[in-house]
């Protein structure tokens, strides 16, 4: 495929997506950099194009069309100050909730900031006067990037219409040559399922067919206890497995459902039962990477991929076939009422039973391997979950901390809330966030965190000290960025890996604790760790418990677990 054909395929998918979202009209202001998109829109028999040379007038014309049609209307211009002339109409569209798709062509990244003609900063050009800004990647024609382009076209068109309606800027960089291949067609190479159908009504005829299929519920968002209980109850009624991020707190209520599957990262690392026909995804994807890889590999066999969220689309794999804008509790109530009206149970017990067998095998492998690995960061993370009491809480840092809990831990003791910052998954501000929770809860807060994340937010220990917050830090100290030992960077020579990714800090944690008037404990066994947890409960001030680890040790343990599980499940 030539570069021109790649660009053409990418843009045809983008246009197809916008049409899926309701776009039927585009106003075009002619220019060079916008040529590929302008030509393809102009030639599309389903799109009515209006050409207006003056960009200011063009944008207001599009505004008027959208007002009258009550549907999204696009307005396209070339790079440079052309887009700035859209500004007054964009402001008006935002103030009056008019759904505009503001399509601004741009120079490629290498042309920016170096004095190239007709080039300026178009990133978030309209500031707070738009609902949303996105910049598409440079055109590629891999299957993944075709789905990406299509998904963003549809998502932006729907988002412009979603209450409160408003303008959305889509910045599209193009490299030369700018003429698309007008003989090229997507028809033979791209047959998408109906990727996005926004459903805002609670009368959903699509619901009943889903209930008769084999499905999986996936939860990647923080849930309230009531939401967790409702989803677990629904999973039992449907006889569907349900998997979730540790922050979903499904494990706290798992006795309510035999469909909850901890250890999804291990289960999806090997052969899994029959591919589901339906996925219901609540919020984002969970932390388990192998779940993401499985969905990415098997998406063609999944007929219905349903995103359920009351706020926004979270679809990093661009696989959604339906979006239901509804809260968890309202959705569970709606499905339960529909189930009650059905004459028979919609799904066979065997569908769930085969997933439960996979879970049991995963649990056996984890228990056996951890018993061999007597004392480590992984073992301490598991033991911590068993030690926390119902009136207490746990905050999980990103990187290894949340992954150790997700992969290995299983809550069989008391129920307690788990918190974390998984919005953008950073390691900054984690102790401050946990301190804020402890400040309003005034109950013991356990924080599982790595030494690198601790270093990023050590100033928060002064906050903990000053307010005598009941915080226990369990620091997984592998002297640096242990998460990178799980990533491809681990294959680099040590001279590259250590300074850039291993990043040894050589923190003396006892001195850190002493500086902020904290208590310091370094257990060397499970028994000593148990005693350290109990001792921290009886301290008025905060405690730092250091777990000494090695960066390669959890990698070797995880690889051994996956090999053993794949042999056992076979």
JSON list of N, CA, C and O in Angstrom, two decimals, residues 55-102:
[
{"chain": "A", "resi": 55, "resn": "UNK", "atom": "N", "xyz": [-13.03, 32.02, 6.32]},
{"chain": "A", "resi": 55, "resn": "UNK", "atom": "CA", "xyz": [-13.18, 31.06, 7.43]},
{"chain": "A", "resi": 55, "resn": "UNK", "atom": "C", "xyz": [-14.15, 31.57, 8.52]},
{"chain": "A", "resi": 55, "resn": "UNK", "atom": "O", "xyz": [-14.89, 30.76, 9.09]},
{"chain": "A", "resi": 56, "resn": "UNK", "atom": "N", "xyz": [-14.12, 32.85, 8.79]},
{"chain": "A", "resi": 56, "resn": "UNK", "atom": "CA", "xyz": [-15.03, 33.38, 9.82]},
{"chain": "A", "resi": 56, "resn": "UNK", "atom": "C", "xyz": [-16.47, 33.16, 9.39]},
{"chain": "A", "resi": 56, "resn": "UNK", "atom": "O", "xyz": [-17.30, 32.69, 10.17]},
{"chain": "A", "resi": 57, "resn": "UNK", "atom": "N", "xyz": [-16.76, 33.48, 8.15]},
{"chain": "A", "resi": 57, "resn": "UNK", "atom": "CA", "xyz": [-18.11, 33.29, 7.64]},
{"chain": "A", "resi": 57, "resn": "UNK", "atom": "C", "xyz": [-18.47, 31.81, 7.57]},
{"chain": "A", "resi": 57, "resn": "UNK", "atom": "O", "xyz": [-19.60, 31.41, 7.88]},
{"chain": "A", "resi": 58, "resn": "UNK", "atom": "N", "xyz": [-17.50, 30.99, 7.18]},
{"chain": "A", "resi": 58, "resn": "UNK", "atom": "CA", "xyz": [-17.75, 29.55, 7.07]},
{"chain": "A", "resi": 58, "resn": "UNK", "atom": "C", "xyz": [-18.15, 28.95, 8.42]},
{"chain": "A", "resi": 58, "resn": "UNK", "atom": "O", "xyz": [-19.08, 28.14, 8.51]},
{"chain": "A", "resi": 59, "resn": "UNK", "atom": "N", "xyz": [-17.45, 29.36, 9.48]},
{"chain": "A", "resi": 59, "resn": "UNK", "atom": "CA", "xyz": [-17.76, 28.81, 10.80]},
{"chain": "A", "resi": 59, "resn": "UNK", "atom": "C", "xyz": [-19.14, 29.23, 11.27]},
{"chain": "A", "resi": 59, "resn": "UNK", "atom": "O", "xyz": [-19.89, 28.42, 11.85]},
{"chain": "A", "resi": 60, "resn": "UNK", "atom": "N", "xyz": [-19.51, 30.50, 11.01]},
{"chain": "A", "resi": 60, "resn": "UNK", "atom": "CA", "xyz": [-20.84, 30.92, 11.42]},
{"chain": "A", "resi": 60, "resn": "UNK", "atom": "C", "xyz": [-21.92, 30.25, 10.58]},
{"chain": "A", "resi": 60, "resn": "UNK", "atom": "O", "xyz": [-23.02, 29.98, 11.07]},
{"chain": "A", "resi": 61, "resn": "UNK", "atom": "N", "xyz": [-21.62, 29.99, 9.31]},
{"chain": "A", "resi": 61, "resn": "UNK", "atom": "CA", "xyz": [-22.57, 29.28, 8.46]},
{"chain": "A", "resi": 61, "resn": "UNK", "atom": "C", "xyz": [-22.81, 27.86, 9.02]},
{"chain": "A", "resi": 61, "resn": "UNK", "atom": "O", "xyz": [-23.95, 27.40, 9.11]},
{"chain": "A", "resi": 62, "resn": "UNK", "atom": "N", "xyz": [-21.72, 27.20, 9.39]},
{"chain": "A", "resi": 62, "resn": "UNK", "atom": "CA", "xyz": [-21.86, 25.86, 9.97]},
{"chain": "A", "resi": 62, "resn": "UNK", "atom": "C", "xyz": [-22.65, 25.91, 11.27]},
{"chain": "A", "resi": 62, "resn": "UNK", "atom": "O", "xyz": [-23.47, 25.03, 11.56]},
{"chain": "A", "resi": 63, "resn": "UNK", "atom": "N", "xyz": [-22.43, 26.97, 12.05]},
{"chain": "A", "resi": 63, "resn": "UNK", "atom": "CA", "xyz": [-23.19, 27.15, 13.30]},
{"chain": "A", "resi": 63, "resn": "UNK", "atom": "C", "xyz": [-24.69, 27.24, 13.01]},
{"chain": "A", "resi": 63, "resn": "UNK", "atom": "O", "xyz": [-25.50, 26.59, 13.68]},
{"chain": "A", "resi": 64, "resn": "UNK", "atom": "N", "xyz": [-25.05, 28.03, 12.00]},
{"chain": "A", "resi": 64, "resn": "UNK", "atom": "CA", "xyz": [-26.46, 28.16, 11.66]},
{"chain": "A", "resi": 64, "resn": "UNK", "atom": "C", "xyz": [-27.06, 26.86, 11.19]},
{"chain": "A", "resi": 64, "resn": "UNK", "atom": "O", "xyz": [-28.21, 26.52, 11.54]},
{"chain": "A", "resi": 65, "resn": "UNK", "atom": "N", "xyz": [-26.30, 26.09, 10.40]},
{"chain": "A", "resi": 65, "resn": "UNK", "atom": "CA", "xyz": [-26.80, 24.81, 9.92]},
{"chain": "A", "resi": 65, "resn": "UNK", "atom": "C", "xyz": [-27.05, 23.85, 11.10]},
{"chain": "A", "resi": 65, "resn": "UNK", "atom": "O", "xyz": [-28.08, 23.16, 11.16]},
{"chain": "A", "resi": 66, "resn": "UNK", "atom": "N", "xyz": [-26.11, 23.83, 12.04]},
{"chain": "A", "resi": 66, "resn": "UNK", "atom": "CA", "xyz": [-26.27, 22.93, 13.18]},
{"chain": "A", "resi": 66, "resn": "UNK", "atom": "C", "xyz": [-27.46, 23.35, 14.05]},
{"chain": "A", "resi": 66, "resn": "UNK", "atom": "O", "xyz": [-28.17, 22.50, 14.60]},
{"chain": "A", "resi": 67, "resn": "UNK", "atom": "N", "xyz": [-27.66, 24.67, 14.17]},
{"chain": "A", "resi": 67, "resn": "UNK", "atom": "CA", "xyz": [-28.83, 25.15, 14.93]},
{"chain": "A", "resi": 67, "resn": "UNK", "atom": "C", "xyz": [-30.13, 24.62, 14.33]},
{"chain": "A", "resi": 67, "resn": "UNK", "atom": "O", "xyz": [-31.03, 24.16, 15.03]},
{"chain": "A", "resi": 68, "resn": "UNK", "atom": "N", "xyz": [-30.22, 24.72, 13.01]},
{"chain": "A", "resi": 68, "resn": "UNK", "atom": "CA", "xyz": [-31.46, 24.35, 12.33]},
{"chain": "A", "resi": 68, "resn": "UNK", "atom": "C", "xyz": [-31.65, 22.84, 12.27]},
{"chain": "A", "resi": 68, "resn": "UNK", "atom": "O", "xyz": [-32.78, 22.34, 12.40]},
{"chain": "A", "resi": 69, "resn": "UNK", "atom": "N", "xyz": [-30.57, 22.12, 12.03]},
{"chain": "A", "resi": 69, "resn": "UNK", "atom": "CA", "xyz": [-30.66, 20.67, 11.84]},
{"chain": "A", "resi": 69, "resn": "UNK", "atom": "C", "xyz": [-30.70, 19.88, 13.13]},
{"chain": "A", "resi": 69, "resn": "UNK", "atom": "O", "xyz": [-31.12, 18.71, 13.15]},
{"chain": "A", "resi": 70, "resn": "UNK", "atom": "N", "xyz": [-30.21, 20.47, 14.23]},
{"chain": "A", "resi": 70, "resn": "UNK", "atom": "CA", "xyz": [-30.10, 19.76, 15.51]},
{"chain": "A", "resi": 70, "resn": "UNK", "atom": "C", "xyz": [-29.24, 18.51, 15.37]},
{"chain": "A", "resi": 70, "resn": "UNK", "atom": "O", "xyz": [-29.55, 17.45, 15.93]},
{"chain": "A", "resi": 71, "resn": "UNK", "atom": "N", "xyz": [-28.18, 18.65, 14.62]},
{"chain": "A", "resi": 71, "resn": "UNK", "atom": "CA", "xyz": [-27.25, 17.54, 14.42]},
{"chain": "A", "resi": 71, "resn": "UNK", "atom": "C", "xyz": [-25.85, 18.11, 14.20]},
{"chain": "A", "resi": 71, "resn": "UNK", "atom": "O", "xyz": [-25.71, 19.30, 13.88]},
{"chain": "A", "resi": 72, "resn": "UNK", "atom": "N", "xyz": [-24.81, 17.30, 14.37]},
{"chain": "A", "resi": 72, "resn": "UNK", "atom": "CA", "xyz": [-23.46, 17.83, 14.21]},
{"chain": "A", "resi": 72, "resn": "UNK", "atom": "C", "xyz": [-23.19, 18.27, 12.78]},
{"chain": "A", "resi": 72, "resn": "UNK", "atom": "O", "xyz": [-23.58, 17.61, 11.82]},
{"chain": "A", "resi": 73, "resn": "UNK", "atom": "N", "xyz": [-22.49, 19.38, 12.65]},
{"chain": "A", "resi": 73, "resn": "UNK", "atom": "CA", "xyz": [-22.05, 19.91, 11.36]},
{"chain": "A", "resi": 73, "resn": "UNK", "atom": "C", "xyz": [-20.55, 20.17, 11.46]},
{"chain": "A", "resi": 73, "resn": "UNK", "atom": "O", "xyz": [-20.06, 20.69, 12.46]},
{"chain": "A", "resi": 74, "resn": "UNK", "atom": "N", "xyz": [-19.82, 19.81, 10.40]},
{"chain": "A", "resi": 74, "resn": "UNK", "atom": "CA", "xyz": [-18.38, 20.00, 10.38]},
{"chain": "A", "resi": 74, "resn": "UNK", "atom": "C", "xyz": [-18.00, 21.29, 9.68]},
{"chain": "A", "resi": 74, "resn": "UNK", "atom": "O", "xyz": [-18.71, 21.77, 8.78]},
{"chain": "A", "resi": 75, "resn": "UNK", "atom": "N", "xyz": [-16.85, 21.84, 10.09]},
{"chain": "A", "resi": 75, "resn": "UNK", "atom": "CA", "xyz": [-16.28, 22.99, 9.40]},
{"chain": "A", "resi": 75, "resn": "UNK", "atom": "C", "xyz": [-14.78, 22.75, 9.32]},
{"chain": "A", "resi": 75, "resn": "UNK", "atom": "O", "xyz": [-14.12, 22.48, 10.31]},
{"chain": "A", "resi": 76, "resn": "UNK", "atom": "N", "xyz": [-14.24, 22.80, 8.09]},
{"chain": "A", "resi": 76, "resn": "UNK", "atom": "CA", "xyz": [-12.86, 22.39, 7.82]},
{"chain": "A", "resi": 76, "resn": "UNK", "atom": "C", "xyz": [-12.04, 23.55, 7.27]},
{"chain": "A", "resi": 76, "resn": "UNK", "atom": "O", "xyz": [-12.50, 24.30, 6.40]},
{"chain": "A", "resi": 77, "resn": "UNK", "atom": "N", "xyz": [-10.79, 23.67, 7.77]},
{"chain": "A", "resi": 77, "resn": "UNK", "atom": "CA", "xyz": [-9.89, 24.68, 7.22]},
{"chain": "A", "resi": 77, "resn": "UNK", "atom": "C", "xyz": [-8.47, 24.13, 7.15]},
{"chain": "A", "resi": 77, "resn": "UNK", "atom": "O", "xyz": [-8.16, 23.06, 7.68]},
{"chain": "A", "resi": 78, "resn": "UNK", "atom": "N", "xyz": [-7.59, 24.91, 6.52]},
{"chain": "A", "resi": 78, "resn": "UNK", "atom": "CA", "xyz": [-6.19, 24.55, 6.39]},
{"chain": "A", "resi": 78, "resn": "UNK", "atom": "C", "xyz": [-5.44, 24.96, 7.66]},
{"chain": "A", "resi": 78, "resn": "UNK", "atom": "O", "xyz": [-6.03, 25.44, 8.65]},
{"chain": "A", "resi": 79, "resn": "UNK", "atom": "N", "xyz": [-4.11, 24.80, 7.65]},
{"chain": "A", "resi": 79, "resn": "UNK", "atom": "CA", "xyz": [-3.30, 25.10, 8.83]},
{"chain": "A", "resi": 79, "resn": "UNK", "atom": "C", "xyz": [-3.02, 26.60, 8.95]},
{"chain": "A", "resi": 79, "resn": "UNK", "atom": "O", "xyz": [-3.21, 27.37, 8.00]},
{"chain": "A", "resi": 80, "resn": "UNK", "atom": "N", "xyz": [-2.54, 27.00, 10.14]},
{"chain": "A", "resi": 80, "resn": "UNK", "atom": "CA", "xyz": [-2.16, 28.39, 10.36]},
{"chain": "A", "resi": 80, "resn": "UNK", "atom": "C", "xyz": [-3.30, 29.24, 10.89]},
{"chain": "A", "resi": 80, "resn": "UNK", "atom": "O", "xyz": [-4.21, 28.73, 11.57]},
{"chain": "A", "resi": 81, "resn": "UNK", "atom": "N", "xyz": [-3.30, 30.51, 10.54]},
{"chain": "A", "resi": 81, "resn": "UNK", "atom": "CA", "xyz": [-4.28, 31.44, 11.10]},
{"chain": "A", "resi": 81, "resn": "UNK", "atom": "C", "xyz": [-5.70, 31.18, 10.60]},
{"chain": "A", "resi": 81, "resn": "UNK", "atom": "O", "xyz": [-6.65, 31.76, 11.12]},
{"chain": "A", "resi": 82, "resn": "UNK", "atom": "N", "xyz": [-5.85, 30.33, 9.60]},
{"chain": "A", "resi": 82, "resn": "UNK", "atom": "CA", "xyz": [-7.20, 29.99, 9.12]},
{"chain": "A", "resi": 82, "resn": "UNK", "atom": "C", "xyz": [-8.07, 29.53, 10.27]},
{"chain": "A", "resi": 82, "resn": "UNK", "atom": "O", "xyz": [-9.23, 29.95, 10.41]},
{"chain": "A", "resi": 83, "resn": "UNK", "atom": "N", "xyz": [-7.50, 28.67, 11.12]},
{"chain": "A", "resi": 83, "resn": "UNK", "atom": "CA", "xyz": [-8.28, 28.14, 12.24]},
{"chain": "A", "resi": 83, "resn": "UNK", "atom": "C", "xyz": [-8.65, 29.23, 13.24]},
{"chain": "A", "resi": 83, "resn": "UNK", "atom": "O", "xyz": [-9.71, 29.18, 13.88]},
{"chain": "A", "resi": 84, "resn": "UNK", "atom": "N", "xyz": [-7.76, 30.23, 13.40]},
{"chain": "A", "resi": 84, "resn": "UNK", "atom": "CA", "xyz": [-8.04, 31.31, 14.35]},
{"chain": "A", "resi": 84, "resn": "UNK", "atom": "C", "xyz": [-9.29, 32.09, 13.95]},
{"chain": "A", "resi": 84, "resn": "UNK", "atom": "O", "xyz": [-9.98, 32.65, 14.81]},
{"chain": "A", "resi": 85, "resn": "UNK", "atom": "N", "xyz": [-9.60, 32.11, 12.67]},
{"chain": "A", "resi": 85, "resn": "UNK", "atom": "CA", "xyz": [-10.80, 32.82, 12.21]},
{"chain": "A", "resi": 85, "resn": "UNK", "atom": "C", "xyz": [-12.10, 32.10, 12.59]},
{"chain": "A", "resi": 85, "resn": "UNK", "atom": "O", "xyz": [-13.17, 32.68, 12.49]},
{"chain": "A", "resi": 86, "resn": "UNK", "atom": "N", "xyz": [-11.99, 30.85, 13.01]},
{"chain": "A", "resi": 86, "resn": "UNK", "atom": "CA", "xyz": [-13.17, 30.11, 13.50]},
{"chain": "A", "resi": 86, "resn": "UNK", "atom": "C", "xyz": [-13.57, 30.56, 14.91]},
{"chain": "A", "resi": 86, "resn": "UNK", "atom": "O", "xyz": [-14.66, 30.23, 15.38]},
{"chain": "A", "resi": 87, "resn": "UNK", "atom": "N", "xyz": [-12.67, 31.26, 15.61]},
{"chain": "A", "resi": 87, "resn": "UNK", "atom": "CA", "xyz": [-12.83, 31.47, 17.05]},
{"chain": "A", "resi": 87, "resn": "UNK", "atom": "C", "xyz": [-14.18, 32.09, 17.46]},
{"chain": "A", "resi": 87, "resn": "UNK", "atom": "O", "xyz": [-14.85, 31.57, 18.36]},
{"chain": "A", "resi": 88, "resn": "UNK", "atom": "N", "xyz": [-14.64, 33.18, 16.83]},
{"chain": "A", "resi": 88, "resn": "UNK", "atom": "CA", "xyz": [-15.92, 33.77, 17.27]},
{"chain": "A", "resi": 88, "resn": "UNK", "atom": "C", "xyz": [-17.10, 32.79, 17.19]},
{"chain": "A", "resi": 88, "resn": "UNK", "atom": "O", "xyz": [-17.93, 32.73, 18.10]},
{"chain": "A", "resi": 89, "resn": "UNK", "atom": "N", "xyz": [-17.16, 32.03, 16.10]},
{"chain": "A", "resi": 89, "resn": "UNK", "atom": "CA", "xyz": [-18.27, 31.08, 15.95]},
{"chain": "A", "resi": 89, "resn": "UNK", "atom": "C", "xyz": [-18.16, 29.94, 16.96]},
{"chain": "A", "resi": 89, "resn": "UNK", "atom": "O", "xyz": [-19.17, 29.44, 17.47]},
{"chain": "A", "resi": 90, "resn": "UNK", "atom": "N", "xyz": [-16.92, 29.52, 17.24]},
{"chain": "A", "resi": 90, "resn": "UNK", "atom": "CA", "xyz": [-16.72, 28.46, 18.24]},
{"chain": "A", "resi": 90, "resn": "UNK", "atom": "C", "xyz": [-17.19, 28.94, 19.61]},
{"chain": "A", "resi": 90, "resn": "UNK", "atom": "O", "xyz": [-17.85, 28.21, 20.35]},
{"chain": "A", "resi": 91, "resn": "UNK", "atom": "N", "xyz": [-16.85, 30.19, 19.96]},
{"chain": "A", "resi": 91, "resn": "UNK", "atom": "CA", "xyz": [-17.32, 30.74, 21.24]},
{"chain": "A", "resi": 91, "resn": "UNK", "atom": "C", "xyz": [-18.84, 30.76, 21.32]},
{"chain": "A", "resi": 91, "resn": "UNK", "atom": "O", "xyz": [-19.44, 30.42, 22.34]},
{"chain": "A", "resi": 92, "resn": "UNK", "atom": "N", "xyz": [-19.46, 31.14, 20.22]},
{"chain": "A", "resi": 92, "resn": "UNK", "atom": "CA", "xyz": [-20.92, 31.17, 20.18]},
{"chain": "A", "resi": 92, "resn": "UNK", "atom": "C", "xyz": [-21.50, 29.77, 20.30]},
{"chain": "A", "resi": 92, "resn": "UNK", "atom": "O", "xyz": [-22.49, 29.55, 21.01]},
{"chain": "A", "resi": 93, "resn": "UNK", "atom": "N", "xyz": [-20.88, 28.80, 19.64]},
{"chain": "A", "resi": 93, "resn": "UNK", "atom": "CA", "xyz": [-21.36, 27.42, 19.70]},
{"chain": "A", "resi": 93, "resn": "UNK", "atom": "C", "xyz": [-21.27, 26.87, 21.12]},
{"chain": "A", "resi": 93, "resn": "UNK", "atom": "O", "xyz": [-22.18, 26.17, 21.60]},
{"chain": "A", "resi": 94, "resn": "UNK", "atom": "N", "xyz": [-20.19, 27.21, 21.81]},
{"chain": "A", "resi": 94, "resn": "UNK", "atom": "CA", "xyz": [-20.03, 26.73, 23.20]},
{"chain": "A", "resi": 94, "resn": "UNK", "atom": "C", "xyz": [-21.08, 27.36, 24.10]},
{"chain": "A", "resi": 94, "resn": "UNK", "atom": "O", "xyz": [-21.68, 26.70, 24.96]},
{"chain": "A", "resi": 95, "resn": "UNK", "atom": "N", "xyz": [-21.31, 28.66, 23.91]},
{"chain": "A", "resi": 95, "resn": "UNK", "atom": "CA", "xyz": [-22.25, 29.37, 24.77]},
{"chain": "A", "resi": 95, "resn": "UNK", "atom": "C", "xyz": [-23.70, 28.96, 24.54]},
{"chain": "A", "resi": 95, "resn": "UNK", "atom": "O", "xyz": [-24.54, 29.10, 25.44]},
{"chain": "A", "resi": 96, "resn": "UNK", "atom": "N", "xyz": [-24.00, 28.45, 23.34]},
{"chain": "A", "resi": 96, "resn": "UNK", "atom": "CA", "xyz": [-25.38, 28.09, 23.01]},
{"chain": "A", "resi": 96, "resn": "UNK", "atom": "C", "xyz": [-25.56, 26.60, 22.76]},
{"chain": "A", "resi": 96, "resn": "UNK", "atom": "O", "xyz": [-26.59, 26.17, 22.25]},
{"chain": "A", "resi": 97, "resn": "UNK", "atom": "N", "xyz": [-24.54, 25.82, 23.09]},
{"chain": "A", "resi": 97, "resn": "UNK", "atom": "CA", "xyz": [-24.63, 24.34, 23.00]},
{"chain": "A", "resi": 97, "resn": "UNK", "atom": "C", "xyz": [-24.97, 23.85, 21.60]},
{"chain": "A", "resi": 97, "resn": "UNK", "atom": "O", "xyz": [-25.91, 23.07, 21.40]},
{"chain": "A", "resi": 98, "resn": "UNK", "atom": "N", "xyz": [-24.18, 24.32, 20.64]},
{"chain": "A", "resi": 98, "resn": "UNK", "atom": "CA", "xyz": [-24.37, 23.91, 19.26]},
{"chain": "A", "resi": 98, "resn": "UNK", "atom": "C", "xyz": [-23.28, 22.89, 18.89]},
{"chain": "A", "resi": 98, "resn": "UNK", "atom": "O", "xyz": [-22.08, 23.15, 19.10]},
{"chain": "A", "resi": 99, "resn": "UNK", "atom": "N", "xyz": [-23.64, 21.74, 18.32]},
{"chain": "A", "resi": 99, "resn": "UNK", "atom": "CA", "xyz": [-22.68, 20.68, 18.05]},
{"chain": "A", "resi": 99, "resn": "UNK", "atom": "C", "xyz": [-21.88, 20.89, 16.76]},
{"chain": "A", "resi": 99, "resn": "UNK", "atom": "O", "xyz": [-22.31, 20.51, 15.67]},
{"chain": "A", "resi": 100, "resn": "UNK", "atom": "N", "xyz": [-20.71, 21.51, 16.87]},
{"chain": "A", "resi": 100, "resn": "UNK", "atom": "CA", "xyz": [-19.82, 21.71, 15.73]},
{"chain": "A", "resi": 100, "resn": "UNK", "atom": "C", "xyz": [-18.62, 20.76, 15.82]},
{"chain": "A", "resi": 100, "resn": "UNK", "atom": "O", "xyz": [-18.06, 20.55, 16.90]},
{"chain": "A", "resi": 101, "resn": "UNK", "atom": "N", "xyz": [-18.24, 20.20, 14.68]},
{"chain": "A", "resi": 101, "resn": "UNK", "atom": "CA", "xyz": [-16.97, 19.48, 14.57]},
{"chain": "A", "resi": 101, "resn": "UNK", "atom": "C", "xyz": [-15.99, 20.40, 13.87]},
{"chain": "A", "resi": 101, "resn": "UNK", "atom": "O", "xyz": [-16.09, 20.63, 12.66]},
{"chain": "A", "resi": 102, "resn": "UNK", "atom": "N", "xyz": [-15.06, 20.95, 14.63]},
{"chain": "A", "resi": 102, "resn": "UNK", "atom": "CA", "xyz": [-14.12, 21.94, 14.11]},
{"chain": "A", "resi": 102, "resn": "UNK", "atom": "C", "xyz": [-12.88, 21.18, 13.63]},
{"chain": "A", "resi": 102, "resn": "UNK", "atom": "O", "xyz": [-12.04, 20.76, 14.44]}
]
